[in-house]
């Protein structure tokens, strides 16, 4: 969805003490069953607030800048802005979106390694000064149209696992960094710090040890050349679990204490994306078609031997990898869904695969899972669906993103007010509405 200003008003349903997100999903499924059975999201804003509270308690010395491409739902931006995070944008649309929420330019970083000239100009016009950069070509473009830019040089952290090897080779070696610093100086550009990014699959303590000491080398080189180096960006890759946050902090803190103690005046920042949104969003989809794959004994000699003649089911859902499951194309695994309808424990389970509606071979969402037999019209609920489903990755071809129904529990709502966020001032595009009962009329956001 391309958010526009006329969409800037949202209702958030306040949940009574004993209501759960699950009840809200049930209610909307009930409504949808009478209507078109369209897919929809339910977003629990409390989950986002708790992630911020966890961040503050575990990573106190690191300021988070939320990566918009992960999920650019306006309510997410508004709540995170109210909670005081900065933002990483990588397109004109993302810059416009965060600016429309009144985020200050100093709290925005233009990320992305390959920037169109017009985007750099637009950042300059908005007064967004922090830009990430990892090549001389980028440096020259920035020098042409953004002389006030403050650059963060992205250093490579090396391939640390199989997945990293297949990803794009971004980042500078230490030797490249010296060249870049000299080049920046020649172009009268300002370098303000260093960024590295360690993907969550590689978040081993040694990776942080290396990256922080490399960053120190680049800081030293930069200072030697006369730059005021004062920002260290430790990137993203936080999977959302408290355990990982703690692990990262345990590796990071001693390194920061040695190389970047507070006396150096260096601000340490991070770029979490999935961390904030993954668990907060659940996606409900309905089964629109179904096929039974008969097992051909000729192709499955093992089955014949073991006497396995159970059918396999292919289910087609009304959302797929060309929509909210685009993250499947990033090689991220899709969680096994839960069934909306309670099935009895005695029901037999069958090998099943789940597909999007496009009839394209790529549109396989879940390759294989065990489910009781489903019927057309049944619903499945995918939890942890907030990351890369409603941002730049979401590929809703016909422009129809599933609607998002926002909820917050009463307890969490009081919590956010304790964090100093007030409805009238900081989150003026929100209204929190109390539902007398979950079976009353539904609330939705503008589509
Ligand atoms: C996507 C992205 C992130 C966030 O990654 P997560 O795994 O969601 O934390 C951080 N930085 C950059 C530059 C990204 O492109």
Tab-separated table of N, CA and C and ligand atoms in Angstrom, residues 67 69-70 195 197 235-238 271-274, ligand 1:
chain	number	residue	atom	x	y	z
A	67	UNK	N	13.859	0.112	10.675
A	67	UNK	CA	14.017	0.009	9.221
A	67	UNK	C	12.649	-0.117	8.565
A	69	UNK	N	11.555	-0.525	5.591
A	69	UNK	CA	11.237	-1.482	4.528
A	69	UNK	C	10.652	-2.779	5.096
A	70	UNK	N	10.844	-2.980	6.385
A	70	UNK	CA	10.381	-4.215	7.013
A	70	UNK	C	8.858	-4.253	7.149
A	195	UNK	N	29.077	1.939	9.657
A	195	UNK	CA	27.976	1.007	9.851
A	195	UNK	C	28.439	-0.401	9.516
A	197	UNK	N	26.660	-4.629	9.492
A	197	UNK	CA	25.395	-5.354	9.619
A	197	UNK	C	25.707	-6.833	9.741
A	235	UNK	N	23.804	-1.943	12.775
A	235	UNK	CA	22.965	-2.664	11.813
A	235	UNK	C	21.759	-3.348	12.428
A	236	UNK	N	21.196	-4.278	11.651
A	236	UNK	CA	19.976	-4.972	12.097
A	236	UNK	C	20.270	-6.432	12.383
A	237	UNK	N	19.312	-7.277	12.079
A	237	UNK	CA	19.502	-8.707	12.302
A	237	UNK	C	19.004	-9.182	13.657
A	238	UNK	N	18.174	-8.386	14.312
A	238	UNK	CA	17.629	-8.817	15.603
A	238	UNK	C	16.335	-9.582	15.344
A	271	UNK	N	19.858	-0.829	13.681
A	271	UNK	CA	18.806	-0.792	12.666
A	271	UNK	C	17.898	-2.020	12.760
A	272	UNK	N	17.167	-2.142	13.843
A	272	UNK	CA	16.262	-3.299	13.939
A	272	UNK	C	15.050	-3.124	13.032
A	273	UNK	N	14.602	-4.205	12.427
A	273	UNK	CA	13.401	-4.164	11.602
A	273	UNK	C	12.418	-5.189	12.127
A	274	UNK	N	12.673	-6.446	11.749
A	274	UNK	CA	11.816	-7.550	12.176
A	274	UNK	C	11.606	-7.547	13.691
B	1	LIG	C1	16.465	-5.016	6.094
B	1	LIG	C2	17.527	-4.253	6.722
B	1	LIG	C3	17.717	-4.210	8.114
B	1	LIG	C4	16.831	-4.920	9.077
B	1	LIG	O1	17.030	-6.261	9.069
B	1	LIG	P1	16.282	-7.116	10.174
B	1	LIG	O2	16.794	-8.475	9.922
B	1	LIG	O3	14.810	-6.958	9.900
B	1	LIG	O4	16.689	-6.543	11.477
B	1	LIG	C5	18.726	-3.416	8.621
B	1	LIG	N1	19.507	-2.699	7.831
B	1	LIG	C6	19.350	-2.709	6.498
B	1	LIG	C7	20.242	-1.875	5.665
B	1	LIG	C8	18.375	-3.476	5.904
B	1	LIG	O5	18.249	-3.463	4.568
